[in-house]
Coordinates of N, CA and C in Angstrom, one line a residue:
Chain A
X246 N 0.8 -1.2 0.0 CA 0.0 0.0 0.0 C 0.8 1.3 0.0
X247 N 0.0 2.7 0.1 CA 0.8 3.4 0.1 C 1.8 3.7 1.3
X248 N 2.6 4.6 1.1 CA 3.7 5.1 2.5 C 4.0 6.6 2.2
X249 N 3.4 7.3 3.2 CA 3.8 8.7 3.5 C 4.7 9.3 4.2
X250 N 5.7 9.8 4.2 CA 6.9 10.6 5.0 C 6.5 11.8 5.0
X251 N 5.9 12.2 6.0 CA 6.2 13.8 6.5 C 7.5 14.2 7.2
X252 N 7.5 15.6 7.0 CA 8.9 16.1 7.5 C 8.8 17.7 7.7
X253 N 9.1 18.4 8.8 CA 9.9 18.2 9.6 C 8.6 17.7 10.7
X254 N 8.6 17.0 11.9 CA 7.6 16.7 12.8 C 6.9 17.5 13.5
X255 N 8.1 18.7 13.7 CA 7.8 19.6 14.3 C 8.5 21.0 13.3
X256 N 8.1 22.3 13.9 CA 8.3 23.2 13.2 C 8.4 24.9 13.9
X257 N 9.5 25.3 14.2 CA 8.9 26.8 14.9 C 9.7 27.6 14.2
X258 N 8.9 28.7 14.3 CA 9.4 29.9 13.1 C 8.9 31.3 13.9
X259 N 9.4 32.3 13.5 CA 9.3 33.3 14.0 C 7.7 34.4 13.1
X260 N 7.0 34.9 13.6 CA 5.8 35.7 13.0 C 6.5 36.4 11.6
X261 N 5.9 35.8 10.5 CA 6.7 36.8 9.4 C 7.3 35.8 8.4
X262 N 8.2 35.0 8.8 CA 9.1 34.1 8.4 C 7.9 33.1 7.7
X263 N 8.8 31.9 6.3 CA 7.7 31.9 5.9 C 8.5 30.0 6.3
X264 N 7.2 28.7 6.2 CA 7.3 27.9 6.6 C 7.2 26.9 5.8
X265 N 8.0 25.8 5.4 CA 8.2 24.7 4.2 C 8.1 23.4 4.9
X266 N 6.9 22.3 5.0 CA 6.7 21.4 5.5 C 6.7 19.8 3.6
X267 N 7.5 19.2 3.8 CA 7.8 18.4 3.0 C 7.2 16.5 2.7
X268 N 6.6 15.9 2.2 CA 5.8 14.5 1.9 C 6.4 14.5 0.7
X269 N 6.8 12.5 0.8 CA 7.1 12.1 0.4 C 6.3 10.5 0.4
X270 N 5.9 9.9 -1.2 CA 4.7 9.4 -1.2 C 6.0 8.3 -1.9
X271 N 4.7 6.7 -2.0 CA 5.6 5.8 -2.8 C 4.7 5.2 -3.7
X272 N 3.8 5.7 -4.3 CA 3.2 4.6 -5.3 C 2.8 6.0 -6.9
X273 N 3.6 5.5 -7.3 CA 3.6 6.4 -8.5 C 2.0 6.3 -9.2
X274 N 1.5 5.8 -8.7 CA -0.4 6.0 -9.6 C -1.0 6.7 -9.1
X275 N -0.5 7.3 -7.4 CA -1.4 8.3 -6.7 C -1.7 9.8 -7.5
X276 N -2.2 10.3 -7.6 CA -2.7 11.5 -8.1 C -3.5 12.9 -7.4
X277 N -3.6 12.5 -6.4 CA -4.1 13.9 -5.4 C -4.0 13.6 -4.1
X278 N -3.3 15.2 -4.0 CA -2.8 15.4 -3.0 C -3.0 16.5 -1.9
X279 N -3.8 16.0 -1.3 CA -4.6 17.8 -0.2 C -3.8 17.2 1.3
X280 N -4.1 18.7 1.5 CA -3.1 19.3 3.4 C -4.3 19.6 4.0
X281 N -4.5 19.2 5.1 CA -4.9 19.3 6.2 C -4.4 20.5 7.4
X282 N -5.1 21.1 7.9 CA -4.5 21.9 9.2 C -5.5 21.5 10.1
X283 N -5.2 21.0 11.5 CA -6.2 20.5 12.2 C -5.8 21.7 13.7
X284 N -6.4 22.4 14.0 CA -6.3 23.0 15.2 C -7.0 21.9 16.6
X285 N -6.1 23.0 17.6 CA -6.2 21.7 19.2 C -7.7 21.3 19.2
X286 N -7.9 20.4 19.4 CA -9.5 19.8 19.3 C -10.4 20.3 18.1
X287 N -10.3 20.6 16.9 CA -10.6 20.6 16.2 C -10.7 19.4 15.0
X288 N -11.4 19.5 14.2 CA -10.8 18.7 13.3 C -10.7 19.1 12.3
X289 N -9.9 18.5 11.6 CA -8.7 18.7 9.7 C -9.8 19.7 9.4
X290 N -9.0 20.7 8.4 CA -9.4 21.4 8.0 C -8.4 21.5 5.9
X291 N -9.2 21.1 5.1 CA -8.7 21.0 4.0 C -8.2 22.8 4.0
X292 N -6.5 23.1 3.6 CA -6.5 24.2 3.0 C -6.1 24.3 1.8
X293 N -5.5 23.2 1.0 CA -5.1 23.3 0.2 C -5.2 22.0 -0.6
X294 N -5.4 21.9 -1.7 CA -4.7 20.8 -2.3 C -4.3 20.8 -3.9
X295 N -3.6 19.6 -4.3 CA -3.4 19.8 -6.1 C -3.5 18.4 -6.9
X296 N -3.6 18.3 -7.9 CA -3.6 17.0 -8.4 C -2.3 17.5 -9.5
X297 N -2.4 15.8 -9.8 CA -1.2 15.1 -10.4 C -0.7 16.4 -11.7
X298 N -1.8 16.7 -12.6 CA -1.6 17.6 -13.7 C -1.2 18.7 -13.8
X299 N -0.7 18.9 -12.2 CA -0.5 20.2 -11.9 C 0.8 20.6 -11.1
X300 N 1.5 21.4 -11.4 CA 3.0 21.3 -10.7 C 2.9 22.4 -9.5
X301 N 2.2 23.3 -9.7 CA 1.8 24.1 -8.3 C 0.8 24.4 -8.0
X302 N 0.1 25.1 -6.9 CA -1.2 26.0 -6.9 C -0.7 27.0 -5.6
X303 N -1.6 28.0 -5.6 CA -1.4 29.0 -4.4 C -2.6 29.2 -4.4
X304 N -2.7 30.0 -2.7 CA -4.1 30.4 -2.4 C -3.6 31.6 -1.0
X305 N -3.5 32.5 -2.0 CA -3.0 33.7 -1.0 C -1.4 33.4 -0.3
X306 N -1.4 33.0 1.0 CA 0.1 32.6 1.9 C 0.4 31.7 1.6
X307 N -0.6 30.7 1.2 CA -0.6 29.2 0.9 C -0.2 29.0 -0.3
X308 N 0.9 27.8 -0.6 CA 1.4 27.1 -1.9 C 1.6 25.7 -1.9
X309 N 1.3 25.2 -2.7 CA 1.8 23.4 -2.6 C 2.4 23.2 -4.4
X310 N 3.6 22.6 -3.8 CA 4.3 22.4 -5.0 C 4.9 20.7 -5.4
X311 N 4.4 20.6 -6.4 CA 4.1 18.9 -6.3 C 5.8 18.2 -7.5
X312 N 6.4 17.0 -7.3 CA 7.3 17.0 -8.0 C 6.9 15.6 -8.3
X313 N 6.3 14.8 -9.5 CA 5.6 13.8 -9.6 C 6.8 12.6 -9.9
X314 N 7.8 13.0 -10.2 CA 9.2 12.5 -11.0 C 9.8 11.5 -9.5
X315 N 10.0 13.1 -8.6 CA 10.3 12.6 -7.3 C 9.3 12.0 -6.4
X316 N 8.5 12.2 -7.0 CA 7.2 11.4 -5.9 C 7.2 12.6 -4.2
X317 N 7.1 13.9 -4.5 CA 7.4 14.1 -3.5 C 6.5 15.9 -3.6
X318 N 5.9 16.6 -2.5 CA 5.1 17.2 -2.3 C 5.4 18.1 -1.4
X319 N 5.2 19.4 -1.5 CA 5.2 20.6 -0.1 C 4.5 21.4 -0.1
X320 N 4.2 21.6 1.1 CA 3.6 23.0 1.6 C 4.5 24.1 2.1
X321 N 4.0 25.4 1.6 CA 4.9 26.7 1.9 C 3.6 27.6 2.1
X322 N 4.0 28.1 3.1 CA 3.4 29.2 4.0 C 4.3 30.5 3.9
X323 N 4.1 31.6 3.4 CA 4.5 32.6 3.8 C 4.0 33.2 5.0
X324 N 4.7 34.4 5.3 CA 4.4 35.3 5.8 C 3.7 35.3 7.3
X325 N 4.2 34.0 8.0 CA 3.3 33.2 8.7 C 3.1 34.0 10.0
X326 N 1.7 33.3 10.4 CA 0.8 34.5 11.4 C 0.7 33.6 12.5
X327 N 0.6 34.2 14.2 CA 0.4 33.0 15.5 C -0.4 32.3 14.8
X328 N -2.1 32.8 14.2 CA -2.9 32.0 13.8 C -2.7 30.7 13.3
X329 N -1.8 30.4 12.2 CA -1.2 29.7 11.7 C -0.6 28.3 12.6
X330 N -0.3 28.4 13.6 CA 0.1 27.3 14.6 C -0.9 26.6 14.7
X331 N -0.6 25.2 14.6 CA -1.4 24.0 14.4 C -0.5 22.6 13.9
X332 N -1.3 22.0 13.5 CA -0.7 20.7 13.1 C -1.4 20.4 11.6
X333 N -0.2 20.0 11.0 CA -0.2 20.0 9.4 C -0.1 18.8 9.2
X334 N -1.2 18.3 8.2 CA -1.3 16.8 7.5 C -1.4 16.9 5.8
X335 N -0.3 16.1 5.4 CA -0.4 15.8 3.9 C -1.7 14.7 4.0
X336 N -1.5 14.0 2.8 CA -2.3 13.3 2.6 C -2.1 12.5 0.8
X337 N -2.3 11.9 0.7 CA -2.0 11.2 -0.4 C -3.2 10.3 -1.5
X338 N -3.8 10.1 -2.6 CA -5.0 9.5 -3.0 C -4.6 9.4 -4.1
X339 N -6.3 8.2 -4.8 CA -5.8 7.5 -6.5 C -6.6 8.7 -6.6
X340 N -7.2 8.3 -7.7 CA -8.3 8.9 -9.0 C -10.0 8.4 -8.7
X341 N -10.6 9.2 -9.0 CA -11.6 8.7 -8.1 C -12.4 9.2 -6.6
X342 N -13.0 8.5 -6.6 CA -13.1 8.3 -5.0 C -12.6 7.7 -4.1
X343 N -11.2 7.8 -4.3 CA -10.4 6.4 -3.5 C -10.2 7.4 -2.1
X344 N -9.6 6.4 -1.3 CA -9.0 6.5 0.5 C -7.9 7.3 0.2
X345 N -7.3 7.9 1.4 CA -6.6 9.1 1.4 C -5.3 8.4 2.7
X346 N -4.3 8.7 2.2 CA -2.9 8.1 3.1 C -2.6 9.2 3.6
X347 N -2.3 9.3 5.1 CA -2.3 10.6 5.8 C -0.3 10.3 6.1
X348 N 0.2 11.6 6.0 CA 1.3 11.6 6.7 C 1.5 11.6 8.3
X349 N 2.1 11.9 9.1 CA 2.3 11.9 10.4 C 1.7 13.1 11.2
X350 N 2.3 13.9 10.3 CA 1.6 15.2 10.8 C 2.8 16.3 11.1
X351 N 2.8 17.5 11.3 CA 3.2 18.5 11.8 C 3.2 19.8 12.1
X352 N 3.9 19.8 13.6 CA 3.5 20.7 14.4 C 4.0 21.8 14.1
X353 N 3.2 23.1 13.7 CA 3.5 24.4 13.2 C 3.6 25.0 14.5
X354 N 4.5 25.8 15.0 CA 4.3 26.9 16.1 C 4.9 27.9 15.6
X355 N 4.3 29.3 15.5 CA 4.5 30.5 15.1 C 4.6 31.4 16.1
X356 N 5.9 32.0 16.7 CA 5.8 32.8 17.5 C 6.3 34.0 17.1
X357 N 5.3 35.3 18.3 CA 5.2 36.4 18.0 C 6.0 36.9 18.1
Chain B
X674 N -19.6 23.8 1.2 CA -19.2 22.3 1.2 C -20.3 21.9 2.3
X675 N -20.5 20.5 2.6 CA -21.5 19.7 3.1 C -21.5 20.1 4.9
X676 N -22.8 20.2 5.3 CA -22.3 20.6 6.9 C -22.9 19.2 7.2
X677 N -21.8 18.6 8.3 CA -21.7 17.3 8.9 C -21.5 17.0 10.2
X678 N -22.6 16.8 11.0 CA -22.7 15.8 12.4 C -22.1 14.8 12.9
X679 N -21.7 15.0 14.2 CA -21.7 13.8 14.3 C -21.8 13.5 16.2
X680 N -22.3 12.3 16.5 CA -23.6 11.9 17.8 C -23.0 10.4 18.6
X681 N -22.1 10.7 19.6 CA -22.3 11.5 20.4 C -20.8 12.5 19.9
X682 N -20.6 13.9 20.5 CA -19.3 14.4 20.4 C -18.0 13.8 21.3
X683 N -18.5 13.4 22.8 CA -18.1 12.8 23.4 C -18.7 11.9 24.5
X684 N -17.4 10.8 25.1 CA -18.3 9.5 25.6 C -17.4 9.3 26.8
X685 N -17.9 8.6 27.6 CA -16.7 8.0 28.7 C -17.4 6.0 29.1
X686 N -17.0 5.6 28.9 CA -17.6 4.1 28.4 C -16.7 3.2 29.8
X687 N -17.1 2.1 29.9 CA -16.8 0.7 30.6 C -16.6 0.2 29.7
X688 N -14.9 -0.6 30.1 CA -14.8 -1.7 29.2 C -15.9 -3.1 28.9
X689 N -15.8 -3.5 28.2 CA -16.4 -4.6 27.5 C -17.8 -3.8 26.7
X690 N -18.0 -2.6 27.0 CA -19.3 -2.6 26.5 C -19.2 -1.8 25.3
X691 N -19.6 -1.4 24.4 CA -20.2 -0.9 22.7 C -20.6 0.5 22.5
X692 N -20.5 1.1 22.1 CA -20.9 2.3 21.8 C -21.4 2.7 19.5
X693 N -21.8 3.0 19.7 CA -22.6 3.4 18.5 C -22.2 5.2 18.0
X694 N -21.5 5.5 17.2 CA -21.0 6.7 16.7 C -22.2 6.9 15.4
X695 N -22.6 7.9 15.5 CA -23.5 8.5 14.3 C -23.1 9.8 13.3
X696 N -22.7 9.9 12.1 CA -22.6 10.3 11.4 C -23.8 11.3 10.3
X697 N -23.8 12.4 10.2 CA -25.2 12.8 9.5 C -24.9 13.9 8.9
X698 N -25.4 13.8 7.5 CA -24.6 14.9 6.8 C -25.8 15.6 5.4
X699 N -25.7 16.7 5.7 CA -26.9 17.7 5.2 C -27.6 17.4 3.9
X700 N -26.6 16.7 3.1 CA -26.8 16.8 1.3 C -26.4 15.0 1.4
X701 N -27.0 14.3 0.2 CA -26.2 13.4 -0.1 C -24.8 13.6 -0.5
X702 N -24.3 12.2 -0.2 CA -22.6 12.2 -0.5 C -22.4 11.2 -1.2
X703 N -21.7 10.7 -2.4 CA -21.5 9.6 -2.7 C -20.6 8.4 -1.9
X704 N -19.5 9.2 -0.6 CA -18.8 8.1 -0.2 C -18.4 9.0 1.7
X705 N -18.5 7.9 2.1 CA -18.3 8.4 3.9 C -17.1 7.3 4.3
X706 N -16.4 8.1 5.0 CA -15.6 7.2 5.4 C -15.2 7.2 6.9
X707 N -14.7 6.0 8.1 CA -14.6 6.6 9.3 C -13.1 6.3 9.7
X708 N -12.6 7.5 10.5 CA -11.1 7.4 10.9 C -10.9 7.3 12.4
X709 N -9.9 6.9 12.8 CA -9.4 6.9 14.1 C -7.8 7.6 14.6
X710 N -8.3 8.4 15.6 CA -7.2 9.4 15.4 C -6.8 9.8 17.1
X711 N -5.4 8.4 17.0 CA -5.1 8.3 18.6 C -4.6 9.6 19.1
X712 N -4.2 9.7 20.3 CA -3.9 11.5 21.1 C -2.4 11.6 20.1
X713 N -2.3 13.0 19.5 CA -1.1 13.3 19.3 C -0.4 12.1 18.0
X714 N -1.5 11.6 17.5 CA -1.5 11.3 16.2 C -1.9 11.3 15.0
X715 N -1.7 10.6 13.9 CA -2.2 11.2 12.6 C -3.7 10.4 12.6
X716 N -4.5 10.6 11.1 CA -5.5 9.5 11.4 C -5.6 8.1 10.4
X717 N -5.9 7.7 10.9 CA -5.8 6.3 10.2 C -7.4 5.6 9.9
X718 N -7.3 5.2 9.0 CA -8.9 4.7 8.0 C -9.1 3.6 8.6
X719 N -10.4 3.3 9.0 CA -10.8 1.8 9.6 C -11.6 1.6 8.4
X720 N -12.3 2.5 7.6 CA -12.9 1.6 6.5 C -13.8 3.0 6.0
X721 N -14.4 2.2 5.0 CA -15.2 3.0 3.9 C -16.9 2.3 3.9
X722 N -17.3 3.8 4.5 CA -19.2 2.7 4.3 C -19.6 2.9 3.2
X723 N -20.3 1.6 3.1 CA -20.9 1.6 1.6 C -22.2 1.3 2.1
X724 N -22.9 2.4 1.0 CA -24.8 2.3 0.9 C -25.1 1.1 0.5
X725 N -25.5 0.1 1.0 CA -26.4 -0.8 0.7 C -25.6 -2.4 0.6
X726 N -24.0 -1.9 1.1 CA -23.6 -3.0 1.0 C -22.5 -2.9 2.0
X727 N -21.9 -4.0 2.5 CA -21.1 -4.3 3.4 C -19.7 -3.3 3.3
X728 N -19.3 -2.3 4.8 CA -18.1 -1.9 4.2 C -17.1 -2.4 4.1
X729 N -16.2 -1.8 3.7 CA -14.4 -2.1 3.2 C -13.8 -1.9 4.1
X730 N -13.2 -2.7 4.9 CA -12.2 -2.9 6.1 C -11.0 -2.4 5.8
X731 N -9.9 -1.7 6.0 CA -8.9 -1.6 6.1 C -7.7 -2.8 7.0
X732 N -6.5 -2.7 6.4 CA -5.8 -3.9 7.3 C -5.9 -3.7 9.0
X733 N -6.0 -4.3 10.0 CA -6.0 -4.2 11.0 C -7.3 -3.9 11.6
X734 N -8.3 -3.3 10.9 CA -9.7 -3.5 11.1 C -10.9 -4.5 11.0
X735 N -11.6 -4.9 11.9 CA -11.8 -6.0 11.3 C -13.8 -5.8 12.1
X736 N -14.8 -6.5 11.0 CA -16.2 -5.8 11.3 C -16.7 -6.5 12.6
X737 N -16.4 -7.7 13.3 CA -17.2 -7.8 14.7 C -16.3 -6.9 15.6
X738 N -15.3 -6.1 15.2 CA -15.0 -4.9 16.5 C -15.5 -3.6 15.9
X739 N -16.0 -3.3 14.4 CA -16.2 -2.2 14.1 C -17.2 -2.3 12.9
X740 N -18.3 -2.7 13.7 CA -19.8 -2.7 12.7 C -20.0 -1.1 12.0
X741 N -20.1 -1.2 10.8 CA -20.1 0.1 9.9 C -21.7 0.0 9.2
X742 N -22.5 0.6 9.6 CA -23.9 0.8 8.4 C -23.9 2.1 8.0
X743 N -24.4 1.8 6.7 CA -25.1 3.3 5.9 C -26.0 2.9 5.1
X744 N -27.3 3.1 5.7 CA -28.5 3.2 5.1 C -28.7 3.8 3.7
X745 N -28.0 5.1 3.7 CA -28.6 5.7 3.2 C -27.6 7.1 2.4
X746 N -27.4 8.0 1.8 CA -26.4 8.5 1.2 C -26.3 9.7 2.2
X747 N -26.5 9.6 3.4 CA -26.6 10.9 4.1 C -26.6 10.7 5.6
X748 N -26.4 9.0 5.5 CA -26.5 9.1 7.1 C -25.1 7.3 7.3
X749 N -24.2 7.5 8.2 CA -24.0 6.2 9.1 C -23.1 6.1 10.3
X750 N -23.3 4.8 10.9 CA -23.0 4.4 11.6 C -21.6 4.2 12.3
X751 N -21.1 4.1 13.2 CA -19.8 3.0 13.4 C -19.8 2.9 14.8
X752 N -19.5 1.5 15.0 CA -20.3 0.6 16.5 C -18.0 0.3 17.3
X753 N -18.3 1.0 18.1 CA -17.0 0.2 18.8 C -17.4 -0.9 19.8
X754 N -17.0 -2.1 19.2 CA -17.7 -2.9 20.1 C -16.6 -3.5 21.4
X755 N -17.0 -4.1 22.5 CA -16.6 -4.9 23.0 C -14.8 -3.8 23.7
X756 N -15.3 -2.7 23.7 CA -14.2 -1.6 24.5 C -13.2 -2.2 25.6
X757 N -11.8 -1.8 25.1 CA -11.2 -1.6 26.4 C -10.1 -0.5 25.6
X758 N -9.3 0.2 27.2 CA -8.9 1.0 27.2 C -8.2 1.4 26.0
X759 N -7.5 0.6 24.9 CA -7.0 0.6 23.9 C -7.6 1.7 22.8
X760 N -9.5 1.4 22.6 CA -9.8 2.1 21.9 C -9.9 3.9 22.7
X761 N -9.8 3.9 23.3 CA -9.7 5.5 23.4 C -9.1 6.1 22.4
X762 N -9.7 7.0 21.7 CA -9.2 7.7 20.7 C -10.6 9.0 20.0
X763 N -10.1 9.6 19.4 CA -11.2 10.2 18.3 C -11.5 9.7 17.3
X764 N -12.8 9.7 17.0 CA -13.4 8.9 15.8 C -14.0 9.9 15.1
X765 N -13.4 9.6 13.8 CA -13.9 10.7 12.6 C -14.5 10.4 11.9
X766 N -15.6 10.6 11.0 CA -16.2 10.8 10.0 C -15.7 11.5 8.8
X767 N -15.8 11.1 7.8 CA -15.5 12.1 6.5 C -16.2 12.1 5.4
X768 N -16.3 12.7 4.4 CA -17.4 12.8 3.2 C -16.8 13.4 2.0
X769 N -17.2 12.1 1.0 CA -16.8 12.9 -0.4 C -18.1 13.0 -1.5
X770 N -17.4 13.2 -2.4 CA -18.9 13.2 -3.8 C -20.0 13.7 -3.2
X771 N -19.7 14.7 -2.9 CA -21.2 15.6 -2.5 C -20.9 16.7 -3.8
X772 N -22.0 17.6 -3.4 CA -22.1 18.5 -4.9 C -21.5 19.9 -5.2
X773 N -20.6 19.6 -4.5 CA -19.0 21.1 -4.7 C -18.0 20.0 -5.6
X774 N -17.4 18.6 -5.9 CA -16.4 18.3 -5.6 C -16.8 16.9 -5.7
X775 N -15.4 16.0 -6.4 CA -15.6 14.2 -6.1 C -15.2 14.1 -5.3
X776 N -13.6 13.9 -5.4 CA -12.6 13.3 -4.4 C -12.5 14.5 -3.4
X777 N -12.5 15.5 -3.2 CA -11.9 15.7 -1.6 C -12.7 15.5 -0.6
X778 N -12.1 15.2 0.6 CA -12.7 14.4 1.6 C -12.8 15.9 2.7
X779 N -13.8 16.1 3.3 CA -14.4 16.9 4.2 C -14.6 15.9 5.6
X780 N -14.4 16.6 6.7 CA -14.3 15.9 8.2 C -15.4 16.4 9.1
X781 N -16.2 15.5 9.9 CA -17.1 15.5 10.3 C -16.3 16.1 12.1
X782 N -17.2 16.5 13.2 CA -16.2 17.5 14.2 C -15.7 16.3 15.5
X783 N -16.0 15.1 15.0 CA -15.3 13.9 15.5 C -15.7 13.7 17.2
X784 N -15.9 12.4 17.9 CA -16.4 11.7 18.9 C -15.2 11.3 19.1
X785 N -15.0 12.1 20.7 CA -13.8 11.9 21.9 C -14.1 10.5 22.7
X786 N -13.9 9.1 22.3 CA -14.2 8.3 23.3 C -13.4 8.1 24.6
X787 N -13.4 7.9 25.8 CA -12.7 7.7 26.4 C -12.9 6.3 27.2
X788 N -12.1 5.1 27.4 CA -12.7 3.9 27.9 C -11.9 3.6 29.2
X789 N -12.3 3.1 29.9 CA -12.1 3.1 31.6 C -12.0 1.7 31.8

């Protein structure tokens, strides 16, 4: 099945500074790929995602830049705000309606 | 995107006994799925309900510990049966093929079990 590597586990950055969280997938037929931000007792919150046909997207601070060759995927945060602290989940899927392979997760902390 | 329930939010249970997690979601969806998501971990897929037919187990899941129904394209189930302290965890709901969107999966605000 599949296998997700998130990286870094953890993550702290200063307010401003912008923040690069990295997944690495292993089954070359996957094709979409959405992030997760789940705040403390909350649950996942899709902010972003991209498919296979696509080598980047942005959405304001937000960027995911996908490298299909390397089988490998990030999220970039600029300009990052306290708000922003949370825990970050890749995630991995076929075509379709298929199941979704979650990375490990990581912990964003943005201080003021 | 789809607004999604789910019954009870939280539980505090005795081992050996069952609990029943409800899932309810505004619009039809074509596919629900339920996760489990231990403290300070990622989440992990116990299976996929399917309308009208038996769900899809994931490895390590297995249906007389985790009875899954869906009646219906808007509403199900997931039974933890037979508790001990192991299952403590959050249990998630999620939803796809509703009518924004196929594949992305949306998250139901998930049932804190706690087992004693």
């Amino acid at each position: 099945g599949e296998n997700v590597e998130q990286h870094p586990s953890t993550l702290s950055v200063q307010e401003g500074d912008s923040a690069v969280i990295k997944c690495t997938y292993s089954d070359s037929a996957s094709n979409y790929f959405p992030w997760y931000k789940q705040e403390l007792g909350k649950r996942p919150q899709l902010i972003i995602d991209i498919r296979s046909n696509v080598g980047e997207k942005k959405d304001q601070r937000i960027a995911v830049t996908l490298n299909k060759t390397a089988k490998h995927f990030s999220l970039h945060i600029t300009e990052t705000q306290p708000e922003d602290s949370a825990v970050y989940f890749c995630a991995v899927g076929g075509s379709g309606y298929s199941t979704l392979t979650f990375g490990k997760g990581t912990m964003l902390l943005v201080s003021p | 995107s789809a607004v999604i329930s789910q019954k009870p939010s939280r539980d505090i249970c005795q081992r050996g006994t069952s609990l029943t997690i409800q899932c309810q979601v505004d619009s039809q969806v074509t596919m629900m799925f339920w996760y489990r998501q231990q403290p300070g971990q990622s989440l992990t897929l116990i299976a996929t309900a399917n309308q009208g037919s038996e769900a899809t187990y994931e490895s390590g899941f297995v249906i007389d510990k985790f009875p899954i129904s869906r009646p219906n394209l808007t509403f199900s189930t997931l039974t933890v049966s037979n508790m001990s302290p192991e299952d403590s965890s959050i249990y998630l709901c999620s939803v796809s093929g509703g009518t924004s969107n196929t594949d992305t999966q949306y998250f139901g605000p998930g049932t804190r079990l706690t087992v004693l």
